[in-house]
DNA sequence: TCGGGTTGTGCATACGCATACAGTGGCTGG
DNA sequence: CCAGCCACTGTATGCGTATGCACAACCCGA
C-alpha cells in the first residue's frame, strides 16, 4: 500500500506537506505542489479513506437504508442516487433492515457512515429517533415520519392521482377496489387518503371489502387481484399502491384470462420503466423518480456541509399517465 | 460518539481490555467480559469500523463493480450478494466504472476496500491486472478474463442453450437471428460460440446480416429486433444475449404488431423473474442467479481469510425453460 | 537597518482500535 | 516456604491522515 509518507519521501518533503499539497492548501508553494503531485502520480498514490476518516472524524460514506433490494422500485432509486453521490465525492453503502442484527443507529456508528438516507417504507419512528439521538444526519427519501423532523424528498400524489381517478370516473367507473401498501407507511397512507378524498368528492367510496393492504411488492398485487376477482362482483377498477404491486395484479388478471381493461381496469403509481413497455402499458401516476433520488443525494451532502441549517422539504409533483390499463367499465 | 475508552471508563478497565473482552479474547476473565459487555450495552457502544480497519489493516468492506446499476439483471444480483455478505459480516460498497474518475485500483485503495467483486462485463483485463499488482483480492462474477486468473463464479451456457436451440430446430426453425451482447465480453462470447457450435452441428448457421451486437440492455434488444424486422425476410427466431435484451426485442415486436411467436420466436438467457410473468412468458435459459451471487460473496470472503489458497472456479449449470415465445416458425 | 508581517515547511499530535509486551497478582509443587 | 507458572490486565505503540503550532526564510516599509 502506498502511503502519503512514501510520496513524501519521493518528493523530498514531509508527510504533512503531501497532505496539504494534494488538498490544494494555499500555504504550499506551487513548485512543491507540482513535485508532490508528480510523486503521487508516479507511485499511484490515492489518499486512504480510512485514515482520512479517522483523522477528520467525518467520512464520505453515506448509507442507504432500504427494505427490499430485490424490488424493482429500488433499482431505479439506487442507480441515480449512487450516481449523484459519486459525483459529489461520496460513496454509497447499502443497508437493509435485517431485524436480526444490531439497531440501525449502532450499525451506522459501526460502519463509520457520515449520514444516512432513509428509504424504508414504515413510518416507525424509533430508528429516526435513535439516529437523531446519536447525532447521525439523515434524510427521508420518499417517506417521512411525523414525530421526527429531517430533510425530506417526497412526492405529492394529489395531482396525478386526482387526474387518474377523475378520468376513471369520467369513463364511467363507480366500483373501485384498491390494493394499497402497508398501513404504517407515510407514502401508502397519503395515497390512500388522497384517493378516498377524490372519490368522496364525487360521491363515491371504497367498500371495505374492496380494500386490501400489504407490502409494496409483486406478491401483494398478485394476491390482492386474485382475492378481488374471487369475490363475487369484483370492482371495475383496481387502484394499486404502486407499480410493482400493480404489475403483480395485472399478471394475476392475465393468468386467469381476465381481460384488462375489458373486465377490470388497473392503475399503478410510480411509472417505472417497465410500466411503459408495449407489453404492459400500465396507466399510472408518474413523477421524476430519477430527480427525486438525486435530490436526496444533494440534501444529504448539503446537510453534512451545513449541519445547522434548516430542514428542507422538497416535494415533487405527479401527473397522470394514461395508457392501456384503464378503459371503460364492463357493462 | 461512544468509544471503547468510554466503555472502559464505565467498566473500570483499560481500553485494550474492552477491545479484548468484546472480541471474546480467551485471556479475559468471564467476570470482566460481562462487566464490559454490560457497559457497552448501556452506552450503546459499537466498535468503530474506521478505527478497527486502520488498526488491523483490513476492512470488512467489499466493493461490487458493475457497469449499469439501472439494469434489472444487477438488481437480482446485488440483492442476494448483499444479503450473503451481510450474513458473513461484511459491507457492500457499490462502484460503477465511470471512465471519468480515477482507475479502479486507485479507488479501491482510496475507499479502503478489502476486496472487490468484478461483475462488469468487458473482458478488458487492465483493471484486473492493476488490482493484482496492488494486491487487492478480487473475484470474477459472471465473467472471466483470460489473462488474469482469480476466483470466479460463472455459468455454463451449454446445456440450456443447446436444449433451447434443439427444441427450436425440432419445431422447424432454420433461419436464426441473434442479438448478442458486447463483443469483448466473456459471457457474451461464450454464449455466441455455443450457439454457433450447436447450430453448426445441425448443419445450420447464423447469416452475417442476422447477427447484431450491443450492450446488455433493453435498448440493444429493442433496436436489434427493429433492425432484423426491417430487413427483408427476417429470421424466424431471434436469440438474445440475455433476458433484458430479449425483453427489449419482445417489446419492439409487440410495438409494431409483430406476433410472437407467430411471426418471430424470441429466446432469452438468465430467466429473470420478469421473464416468468404471465404477461411475458419468455422462453429462456435458466440458472440459479441467486446462488451464483451468494457463491461470489462466499468466494471473496474465503479469499480474504485464506489469501494463499488456490483459485476456485465455480461453474453453475443451465437449463432450458420453455415458455410461450418459442413456437413453430411461420410458414 | 531592523521590526513586523508573510510565506512555506516541518514537528507533534490526535482520531479509535488492536496487539505485542510488560507487569501483577495468585496458585501450585517441590 | 519459595521458585515458577499461569491467568489477567495495563502500558505502549502503530495504522494513515489531517491540522494546530512553531519555526525559518524572506520581504517590505519606515
XYZ file of C-alpha atoms (C1' of nucleotides) in Angstrom:
722
model
C 0.000 0.000 0.000
C 1.283 3.416 -0.972
C 1.039 5.968 1.826
C 1.495 9.689 1.944
C 4.790 9.024 3.675
C 6.056 7.206 0.585
C 5.060 10.132 -1.539
C 6.738 12.499 0.900
C 9.980 10.594 0.717
C 9.992 10.598 -3.075
C 9.118 14.276 -3.277
C 11.625 15.175 -0.599
C 9.109 16.774 1.717
C 7.350 15.843 4.927
C 4.189 13.818 5.146
C 2.001 16.737 6.219
C 3.191 18.704 3.231
C 1.964 15.920 0.996
C -1.398 16.058 2.652
C -1.578 19.809 2.200
C -0.254 19.825 -1.318
C -2.778 17.298 -2.522
C -5.673 19.086 -0.921
C -4.520 22.286 -2.572
C -3.755 24.121 0.615
C -2.956 27.789 -0.146
C 0.090 27.805 2.084
C 2.004 25.366 -0.094
C 4.076 26.733 -2.943
C 3.124 25.854 -6.464
C 6.507 24.285 -7.060
C 6.101 21.938 -4.119
C 2.574 21.092 -5.109
C 3.721 20.140 -8.579
C 6.515 17.993 -7.205
C 4.190 16.231 -4.792
C 1.550 15.643 -7.404
C 4.131 14.151 -9.681
C 5.456 11.851 -6.992
C 1.918 10.818 -6.084
C 1.157 10.004 -9.660
C 4.365 8.069 -10.109
C 3.549 5.888 -7.138
C -0.122 5.608 -7.951
C -0.948 7.132 -4.610
C -4.515 7.689 -3.511
C -5.217 9.038 -0.027
C -6.525 6.317 2.202
C -10.124 6.976 3.069
C -9.856 5.084 6.332
C -7.009 7.161 7.646
C -8.630 10.321 6.456
C -11.939 9.453 8.022
C -10.311 8.644 11.318
C -8.361 11.846 11.283
C -11.074 14.223 10.240
C -13.811 12.495 12.139
C -16.033 12.527 9.130
C -16.290 10.113 6.294
C -17.657 10.395 2.821
C -19.680 7.238 3.134
C -23.399 7.505 3.066
C -25.746 4.686 3.897
C -28.915 3.935 2.045
C -31.386 2.042 4.158
C -33.867 0.049 2.150
C -36.247 -2.764 2.905
C -36.195 -4.852 -0.220
C -33.307 -4.595 -2.633
C -34.947 -7.107 -4.923
C -37.728 -4.645 -5.559
C -37.634 -3.053 -8.969
C -38.548 0.280 -7.480
C -35.303 0.408 -5.574
C -33.310 -0.340 -8.678
C -34.462 2.887 -10.195
C -33.840 4.679 -6.957
C -30.414 3.304 -6.111
C -28.920 3.950 -9.526
C -29.427 7.715 -9.716
C -28.730 8.164 -6.033
C -25.452 6.376 -6.428
C -24.535 8.358 -9.495
C -25.214 11.665 -7.824
C -23.368 10.728 -4.659
C -20.392 9.649 -6.668
C -20.352 12.958 -8.470
C -20.410 14.711 -5.133
C -17.448 12.665 -3.968
C -19.275 10.278 -1.716
C -19.672 6.545 -1.537
C -22.815 4.521 -1.138
C -23.166 1.729 1.360
C -26.267 -0.384 1.177
C -28.041 -1.300 4.357
C -31.064 -3.466 4.693
C -33.030 -3.535 7.884
C -32.485 -7.091 8.973
C -34.200 -7.357 12.274
C -31.687 -9.935 13.396
C -28.676 -7.708 13.723
C -27.930 -4.568 15.677
C -30.036 -1.448 15.623
C -29.651 0.820 12.669
C -28.056 3.573 14.708
C -25.438 1.218 16.059
C -24.651 -0.105 12.647
C -24.288 3.367 11.268
C -21.813 4.164 14.001
C -20.019 0.904 13.453
C -19.770 1.339 9.718
C -18.492 4.852 10.149
C -21.166 6.380 7.992
C -21.371 10.115 7.688
C -25.085 10.153 7.089
C -27.987 8.010 6.113
C -30.758 8.130 3.558
C -33.867 6.524 4.965
C -35.936 4.989 2.275
C -37.588 2.243 4.213
C -41.288 2.449 3.996
C -42.570 2.099 7.515
C -43.334 5.202 9.492
C -41.893 3.565 12.584
C -40.009 6.451 14.086
C -37.846 4.531 16.505
C -34.940 4.423 14.097
C -35.071 8.119 13.195
C -35.247 8.967 16.879
C -32.181 6.933 17.611
C -30.319 8.432 14.723
C -31.172 11.890 15.960
C -30.075 10.998 19.472
C -26.766 9.837 18.143
C -26.381 12.899 16.022
C -26.280 10.986 12.777
C -27.621 13.194 9.996
C -30.274 11.603 7.867
C -32.664 12.382 5.085
C -36.053 10.922 4.330
C -36.462 9.672 0.814
C -39.994 9.009 -0.346
C -41.200 8.787 3.208
C -41.488 10.878 6.324
C -42.108 10.347 9.984
C -44.493 12.632 11.722
C -42.671 12.897 15.006
C -39.081 13.381 13.887
C -38.215 16.161 11.504
C -35.437 15.979 8.938
C -34.699 16.888 5.359
C -37.005 15.041 3.041
C -37.794 14.431 -0.583
C -41.269 13.234 -1.182
C -43.877 13.107 -3.855
C -47.259 14.776 -3.794
C -49.669 12.150 -5.075
C -52.577 14.567 -5.305
C -52.452 15.973 -8.844
C -51.628 12.715 -10.579
C -53.917 10.540 -8.560
C -56.776 13.015 -8.830
C -56.419 13.181 -12.601
C -56.306 9.417 -12.818
C -59.388 8.892 -10.693
C -61.342 11.638 -12.400
C -60.523 10.101 -15.758
C -61.766 6.759 -14.472
C -64.920 8.320 -13.113
C -65.491 10.149 -16.375
C -65.207 6.854 -18.181
C -67.984 5.539 -16.015
C -66.274 3.656 -13.202
C -68.219 3.584 -9.945
C -66.983 0.479 -8.132
C -63.373 0.968 -7.140
C -61.152 -1.546 -5.432
C -57.707 -0.936 -4.031
C -54.597 -2.781 -3.008
C -52.690 -0.226 -1.024
C -49.257 -0.557 0.512
C -48.568 -1.406 4.125
C -50.630 0.501 6.641
C -47.816 2.089 8.615
C -46.342 3.819 5.612
C -46.334 7.530 5.021
C -46.447 7.205 1.240
C -49.069 4.481 1.333
C -51.260 6.312 3.791
C -51.055 9.535 1.865
C -52.005 7.898 -1.396
C -54.907 6.125 0.240
C -56.108 9.307 1.826
C -55.940 11.250 -1.425
C -57.782 8.500 -3.244
C -60.550 8.442 -0.663
C -60.867 12.215 -0.733
C -61.160 12.392 -4.510
C -63.687 9.581 -4.626
C -65.630 11.179 -1.828
C -65.810 14.435 -3.738
C -67.598 12.516 -6.449
C -69.940 10.822 -4.074
C -68.092 7.540 -4.312
C -66.324 5.445 -1.762
C -64.223 2.372 -1.328
C -66.221 -0.526 0.068
C -64.407 -2.094 2.986
C -64.253 -5.489 1.312
C -62.659 -3.977 -1.770
C -59.647 -2.501 0.043
C -56.601 -4.597 0.744
C -53.181 -3.817 2.201
C -49.756 -5.406 2.053
C -46.080 -4.846 1.405
C -45.126 -2.908 -1.712
C -44.266 -5.982 -3.748
C -45.350 -8.141 -6.647
C -46.841 -10.831 -4.452
C -49.126 -8.369 -2.703
C -50.563 -7.218 -6.007
C -50.903 -10.709 -7.302
C -52.686 -11.959 -4.223
C -54.759 -8.806 -3.984
C -56.073 -9.052 -7.511
C -56.800 -12.721 -7.026
C -58.785 -12.018 -3.894
C -60.782 -9.244 -5.521
C -61.547 -11.343 -8.580
C -62.543 -14.297 -6.456
C -65.057 -12.242 -4.527
C -68.381 -12.001 -6.282
C -68.922 -8.880 -8.393
C -65.363 -7.509 -8.366
C -64.673 -3.775 -8.674
C -64.380 -2.434 -12.198
C -61.097 -0.695 -11.425
C -58.394 -1.658 -9.001
C -56.053 1.015 -7.750
C -52.673 -0.268 -6.634
C -50.283 1.198 -4.096
C -47.514 1.394 -6.653
C -46.427 -0.002 -9.990
C -44.669 -3.051 -8.622
C -47.854 -4.046 -6.845
C -49.920 -3.168 -9.909
C -47.737 -5.380 -12.066
C -48.468 -8.224 -9.703
C -52.169 -7.536 -10.056
C -52.000 -7.173 -13.795
C -50.252 -10.512 -14.141
C -52.726 -12.206 -11.847
C -55.515 -10.995 -14.114
C -53.723 -12.144 -17.233
C -53.013 -15.526 -15.673
C -56.665 -16.248 -15.169
C -57.690 -14.855 -18.510
C -59.392 -11.790 -17.091
C -59.225 -9.038 -19.689
C -57.589 -5.754 -18.705
C -59.153 -3.266 -19.095
C -62.092 -5.213 -20.553
C -63.135 -6.761 -17.256
C -61.061 -4.850 -14.722
C -59.091 -1.685 -15.157
C -55.772 -1.385 -13.344
C -53.990 1.700 -12.039
C -50.485 1.990 -10.656
C -48.232 4.610 -9.162
C -44.559 5.462 -9.909
C -44.379 4.955 -13.660
C -41.431 2.604 -13.625
C -39.766 1.999 -16.984
C -41.381 -1.431 -17.113
C -44.829 0.140 -16.952
C -44.217 1.840 -20.264
C -43.352 -1.345 -22.118
C -45.545 -2.167 -25.070
C -46.294 -5.472 -23.358
C -47.549 -3.710 -20.259
C -48.907 -0.226 -20.991
C -49.853 0.387 -17.393
C -51.888 3.505 -16.675
C -50.226 5.098 -13.720
C -49.174 8.212 -11.864
C -45.775 9.492 -12.893
C -43.126 11.670 -11.325
C -39.439 12.145 -11.840
C -38.034 9.334 -9.727
C -34.563 9.977 -11.011
C -34.735 13.590 -9.879
C -36.177 12.563 -6.523
C -33.272 10.234 -5.875
C -30.667 12.758 -6.941
C -32.303 15.391 -4.814
C -31.984 13.129 -1.803
C -28.278 12.763 -2.506
C -27.856 16.515 -2.695
C -29.791 17.026 0.516
C -27.612 14.627 2.488
C -24.452 16.176 1.242
C -25.767 19.661 1.941
C -26.698 18.558 5.428
C -23.160 17.332 6.011
C -21.741 20.606 4.852
C -24.108 22.783 6.819
C -25.232 20.756 9.789
C -27.083 23.608 11.406
C -29.187 24.736 8.504
C -32.935 24.489 8.483
C -34.525 21.285 7.296
C -35.601 21.336 3.698
C -38.682 19.545 2.483
C -38.689 19.016 -1.233
C -41.938 17.835 -2.759
C -42.144 16.646 -6.328
C -45.359 16.876 -8.341
C -47.090 13.988 -10.042
C -49.049 13.646 -13.234
C -51.384 11.101 -14.697
C -50.064 8.907 -17.492
C -52.987 7.367 -19.325
C -52.047 4.170 -21.080
C -53.917 0.991 -21.809
C -54.997 -0.470 -18.484
C -57.807 1.936 -17.734
C -60.748 1.673 -20.057
C -64.493 1.927 -19.705
C -66.033 -0.358 -17.058
C -67.609 -3.625 -18.121
C -71.312 -3.188 -18.537
C -19.676 9.183 19.507
C -19.159 6.415 22.033
C -15.638 4.993 22.012
C -14.083 1.981 23.612
C -12.439 4.392 26.025
C -15.829 5.482 27.298
C -16.801 1.894 27.826
C -13.509 1.269 29.577
C -14.093 4.122 31.977
C -17.587 2.938 32.832
C -16.473 -0.657 33.291
C -13.437 0.402 35.291
C -10.931 -1.241 32.988
C -8.483 -0.119 30.347
C -9.344 0.474 26.711
C -7.494 -2.598 25.422
C -9.374 -4.766 27.852
C -12.593 -3.547 26.323
C -11.315 -4.450 22.916
C -10.345 -7.899 24.097
C -13.473 -8.517 26.104
C -15.761 -7.677 23.209
C -13.869 -9.848 20.793
C -14.083 -12.697 23.286
C -10.381 -12.984 23.883
C -9.627 -16.077 25.995
C -7.316 -14.219 28.324
C -10.061 -12.034 29.746
C -11.993 -13.293 32.743
C -15.654 -14.009 32.367
C -16.475 -11.517 35.077
C -14.674 -8.722 33.243
C -16.241 -9.680 29.957
C -19.670 -9.494 31.495
C -18.943 -6.132 33.031
C -17.600 -4.750 29.776
C -20.474 -6.093 27.771
C -22.879 -4.516 30.166
C -21.137 -1.154 29.993
C -21.044 -1.355 26.208
C -24.716 -2.072 26.069
C -25.546 0.706 28.469
C -23.695 3.211 26.317
C -24.892 1.760 23.041
C -21.322 1.200 22.028
C -20.443 -0.324 18.683
C -16.800 -0.661 17.677
C -15.913 1.905 15.083
C -15.181 0.224 11.806
C -12.854 3.012 10.736
C -10.598 2.697 13.724
C -10.656 -1.036 13.534
C -9.844 -1.075 9.859
C -6.978 1.303 10.317
C -5.612 -0.714 13.160
C -5.918 -4.156 11.682
C -5.069 -3.114 8.166
C -8.045 -4.914 6.816
C -11.597 -3.842 6.452
C -14.825 -5.714 6.056
C -15.907 -3.630 3.111
C -16.237 -5.289 -0.210
C -16.740 -3.461 -3.448
C -19.042 -4.582 -6.192
C -18.043 -3.212 -9.553
C -20.880 -3.059 -12.015
C -21.488 -1.278 -15.278
C -25.130 -0.429 -15.175
C -26.985 -0.311 -11.909
C -30.193 0.531 -13.690
C -30.117 -2.865 -15.335
C -32.654 -5.292 -13.960
C -30.111 -8.069 -14.083
C -27.988 -6.346 -11.482
C -30.951 -5.950 -9.188
C -31.239 -9.673 -8.888
C -27.516 -9.964 -8.462
C -26.930 -7.208 -5.930
C -29.700 -8.276 -3.603
C -28.504 -11.818 -2.826
C -24.867 -10.775 -2.872
C -25.600 -8.115 -0.327
C -27.592 -10.469 1.835
C -24.857 -13.065 1.880
C -22.131 -10.540 2.584
C -24.097 -9.118 5.434
C -24.514 -12.546 6.921
C -20.782 -13.032 6.680
C -20.208 -9.767 8.482
C -19.188 -7.652 5.540
C -20.477 -4.489 3.936
C -21.182 -3.808 0.323
C -19.952 -0.717 -1.463
C -21.238 -0.110 -4.944
C -18.806 1.016 -7.588
C -19.606 1.858 -11.149
C -16.878 2.181 -13.695
C -17.159 5.805 -14.594
C -14.375 6.402 -17.019
C -14.051 9.952 -15.799
C -12.612 9.317 -12.377
C -9.565 7.508 -11.103
C -8.649 3.957 -12.017
C -10.492 1.224 -10.262
C -7.416 0.077 -8.384
C -6.810 3.544 -7.016
C -10.375 3.910 -5.941
C -10.303 0.582 -4.192
C -7.238 1.672 -2.304
C -8.778 5.016 -1.526
C -12.048 3.550 -0.304
C -10.207 1.110 1.874
C -11.903 -1.902 0.394
C -10.789 -5.324 1.456
C -11.671 -6.953 -1.823
C -13.666 -6.490 -4.953
C -16.233 -8.452 -6.904
C -15.840 -7.790 -10.592
C -19.092 -8.088 -12.374
C -18.506 -5.712 -15.207
C -18.976 -7.389 -18.495
C -15.997 -6.424 -20.587
C -13.062 -8.784 -20.765
C -10.707 -5.833 -20.647
C -8.050 -7.144 -18.322
C -6.355 -3.875 -17.482
C -8.332 -3.450 -14.298
C -7.773 -6.998 -13.033
C -4.083 -6.629 -13.772
C -3.872 -3.464 -11.749
C -5.804 -4.991 -8.907
C -3.428 -7.908 -8.873
C -0.417 -5.613 -8.941
C -1.783 -3.765 -5.968
C -2.528 -6.972 -4.155
C -6.246 -6.307 -3.935
C -8.086 -9.620 -3.830
C -10.905 -9.934 -6.302
C -13.402 -12.397 -7.636
C -14.965 -12.635 -11.063
C -18.721 -12.822 -11.045
C -20.381 -13.950 -14.236
C -17.292 -13.066 -16.235
C -13.662 -14.023 -16.542
C -10.544 -12.614 -18.084
C -8.299 -14.964 -19.952
C -5.004 -13.438 -18.932
C -5.508 -12.858 -15.223
C -6.573 -15.714 -13.018
C -8.739 -15.324 -9.938
C -11.638 -16.978 -8.162
C -14.694 -16.997 -10.342
C -18.340 -17.912 -10.441
C -19.683 -18.370 -13.907
C -22.433 -20.086 -15.755
C -22.064 -22.781 -18.360
C -24.467 -21.818 -21.125
C -24.038 -25.080 -22.980
C -26.747 -27.390 -21.623
C -29.506 -24.795 -21.506
C -28.688 -23.136 -24.765
C -28.274 -26.452 -26.553
C -31.644 -27.663 -25.337
C -33.258 -24.397 -26.366
C -31.792 -24.434 -29.846
C -32.517 -28.103 -30.381
C -36.109 -27.526 -29.370
C -36.302 -24.680 -31.863
C -34.766 -26.806 -34.588
C -37.128 -29.658 -33.795
C -40.025 -27.248 -34.170
C -38.772 -26.461 -37.634
C -36.730 -23.283 -37.287
C -33.922 -22.911 -39.826
C -33.325 -19.172 -40.079
C -31.870 -17.906 -36.812
C -31.040 -14.352 -35.969
C -29.202 -13.131 -32.898
C -28.674 -10.027 -30.846
C -25.687 -10.890 -28.730
C -24.083 -8.829 -26.023
C -20.998 -6.695 -26.468
C -18.161 -8.324 -28.317
C -15.483 -8.046 -25.665
C -17.454 -9.929 -23.096
C -16.592 -13.336 -21.769
C -20.194 -14.312 -21.129
C -21.392 -12.894 -24.428
C -18.639 -14.528 -26.414
C -19.179 -17.871 -24.787
C -22.904 -17.832 -25.446
C -22.342 -16.857 -29.032
C -19.792 -19.585 -29.512
C -22.027 -22.237 -28.002
C -24.918 -21.124 -30.177
C -22.824 -21.296 -33.315
C -21.497 -24.715 -32.376
C -24.925 -26.189 -31.754
C -26.341 -24.722 -34.945
C -23.338 -25.961 -36.856
C -23.903 -29.467 -35.565
C -27.292 -29.352 -37.212
C -25.933 -28.006 -40.458
C -27.230 -24.516 -39.735
C -25.514 -21.213 -39.333
C -26.082 -17.608 -38.477
C -26.089 -15.393 -41.527
C -23.807 -12.430 -41.016
C -26.620 -9.947 -41.586
C -28.730 -11.637 -38.922
C -26.219 -11.203 -36.111
C -26.075 -7.997 -34.087
C -24.116 -6.930 -31.044
C -24.533 -4.321 -28.362
C -24.573 -3.634 -24.632
C -26.617 -5.950 -22.461
C -29.563 -3.589 -22.175
C -33.159 -3.040 -23.199
C -32.287 -0.554 -25.931
C -29.965 -3.006 -27.646
C -32.698 -5.602 -27.869
C -35.261 -3.086 -28.975
C -33.066 -1.689 -31.721
C -31.860 -5.149 -32.694
C -35.309 -6.553 -33.177
C -36.329 -3.469 -35.121
C -33.342 -3.840 -37.433
C -33.991 -7.525 -38.018
C -37.679 -6.960 -38.720
C -36.919 -4.090 -41.054
C -34.593 -6.217 -43.156
C -36.439 -8.234 -45.736
C -37.247 -11.838 -44.785
C -36.380 -11.675 -41.077
C -35.198 -14.753 -39.160
C -37.932 -16.933 -37.688
C -36.257 -16.952 -34.290
C -34.109 -14.327 -32.629
C -31.734 -15.393 -29.920
C -30.872 -12.637 -27.466
C -27.743 -12.198 -25.355
C -29.778 -12.148 -22.189
C -33.271 -11.578 -20.875
C -33.001 -7.827 -20.528
C -32.033 -7.598 -24.181
C -34.721 -10.113 -25.110
C -37.344 -8.054 -23.316
C -36.292 -5.102 -25.435
C -36.718 -7.208 -28.535
C -40.012 -8.634 -27.425
C -41.418 -5.195 -26.793
C -40.174 -3.919 -30.125
C -42.071 -6.740 -31.806
C -45.219 -6.049 -29.803
C -44.986 -2.358 -30.584
C -45.126 -2.940 -34.292
C -47.772 -5.597 -34.034
C -45.487 -8.466 -34.955
C -46.822 -11.609 -33.335
C -44.537 -13.559 -31.008
C -44.095 -16.424 -31.595
C -46.443 -16.315 -34.591
C -44.094 -14.308 -36.771
C -40.847 -14.372 -34.809
C -39.862 -16.519 -31.905
C -37.770 -14.962 -29.149
C -35.234 -16.556 -26.846
C -33.518 -15.048 -23.832
C -30.943 -16.012 -21.257
C -30.962 -15.618 -17.425
C -34.595 -16.290 -16.594
C -35.170 -13.120 -14.617
C -38.332 -13.045 -12.537
C -39.904 -10.707 -15.086
C -39.488 -13.316 -17.795
C -41.829 -15.614 -15.952
C -44.658 -13.097 -15.753
C -47.908 -14.147 -17.379
C -47.636 -11.010 -19.483
C -44.232 -12.038 -20.776
C -43.732 -15.794 -20.742
C -40.270 -15.555 -22.238
C -38.626 -18.804 -23.293
C -35.144 -18.638 -21.944
C -32.153 -20.347 -20.378
C -32.290 -20.509 -16.610
C -29.791 -20.921 -13.834
C -29.732 -20.102 -10.170
C -28.708 -16.459 -10.238
C -29.320 -16.133 -6.547
C -26.920 -18.968 -5.817
C -24.356 -17.557 -8.211
C -24.370 -14.224 -6.423
C -24.155 -15.783 -2.991
C -21.354 -18.026 -4.151
C -19.399 -14.979 -5.233
C -19.837 -13.482 -1.788
C -18.556 -16.642 -0.163
C -15.594 -16.804 -2.500
C -14.468 -13.265 -1.701
C -14.735 -13.821 1.987
C -12.892 -17.125 1.725
C -10.184 -15.408 -0.272
C -9.781 -12.814 2.480
C -9.480 -15.487 5.073
C -7.063 -17.653 3.146
C -5.191 -15.364 0.807
C -2.790 -18.021 -0.362
C -5.246 -20.720 -1.296
C -5.719 -21.914 -4.834
C -8.184 -20.119 -7.049
C -11.570 -21.726 -7.214
C -13.664 -21.702 -10.335
C -17.293 -22.441 -9.687
C -19.442 -23.114 -12.708
C -23.207 -23.299 -12.484
C -25.274 -25.343 -14.914
C -28.099 -24.015 -17.040
C -31.354 -25.471 -18.259
C -33.900 -24.613 -20.865
C -37.166 -23.095 -19.717
C -39.723 -23.435 -22.496
C -42.446 -20.844 -22.225
C -44.505 -19.025 -24.792
C -42.099 -17.098 -27.019
C -40.758 -20.010 -28.996
C -43.272 -21.621 -31.294
C -43.219 -23.170 -34.733
C -41.768 -20.932 -37.457
C -44.142 -19.015 -39.718
C -44.681 -20.933 -42.911
C 18.909 48.582 9.328
C 15.604 46.450 11.710
C 10.879 45.150 13.333
C 6.722 43.112 11.791
C 4.336 40.647 8.628
C 4.012 36.924 5.204
C 5.047 32.583 3.157
C 6.348 27.921 3.198
C 7.504 23.882 5.683
C 8.360 20.634 9.498
C 7.109 18.803 14.194
C 3.962 16.958 17.233
C -0.249 15.065 17.930
C -4.905 13.058 17.650
C -8.537 10.142 15.695
C -10.369 4.688 17.582
C -8.885 0.432 17.691
C -5.880 -3.820 18.068
C -1.954 -6.087 19.686
C 2.904 -7.057 21.330
C 4.843 -6.740 25.508
C 5.367 -5.979 30.388
C 3.752 -6.492 34.652
C 0.956 -8.060 38.748
C -1.069 -10.941 41.452
C -2.436 -15.833 42.888
C -1.630 -20.558 42.850
C 0.932 -24.976 42.806
C 4.501 -28.188 43.601
C 8.703 -29.485 45.415
C 8.330 -21.574 52.081
C 9.702 -20.064 47.792
C 10.582 -20.617 42.729
C 8.000 -20.796 38.887
C 3.997 -20.651 36.223
C -0.415 -19.190 34.731
C -4.269 -16.125 34.374
C -5.374 -11.466 33.835
C -4.880 -6.760 32.824
C -2.424 -2.462 31.927
C 1.191 0.226 29.097
C 2.979 1.467 24.908
C 2.612 1.698 20.199
C 1.152 1.763 15.371
C -2.139 2.018 11.410
C -2.587 6.756 7.579
C -4.146 11.111 7.551
C -5.097 15.992 8.896
C -4.078 20.013 11.434
C -2.519 23.320 15.250
C 1.605 25.201 16.228
C 6.379 26.544 15.892
C 9.860 27.979 13.146
C 12.792 29.565 9.315
C 13.352 32.376 5.489
C 12.141 36.209 3.136
C 10.175 40.785 2.052
C 8.847 45.398 2.789
C 8.462 49.892 4.582
C 9.980 53.197 7.851
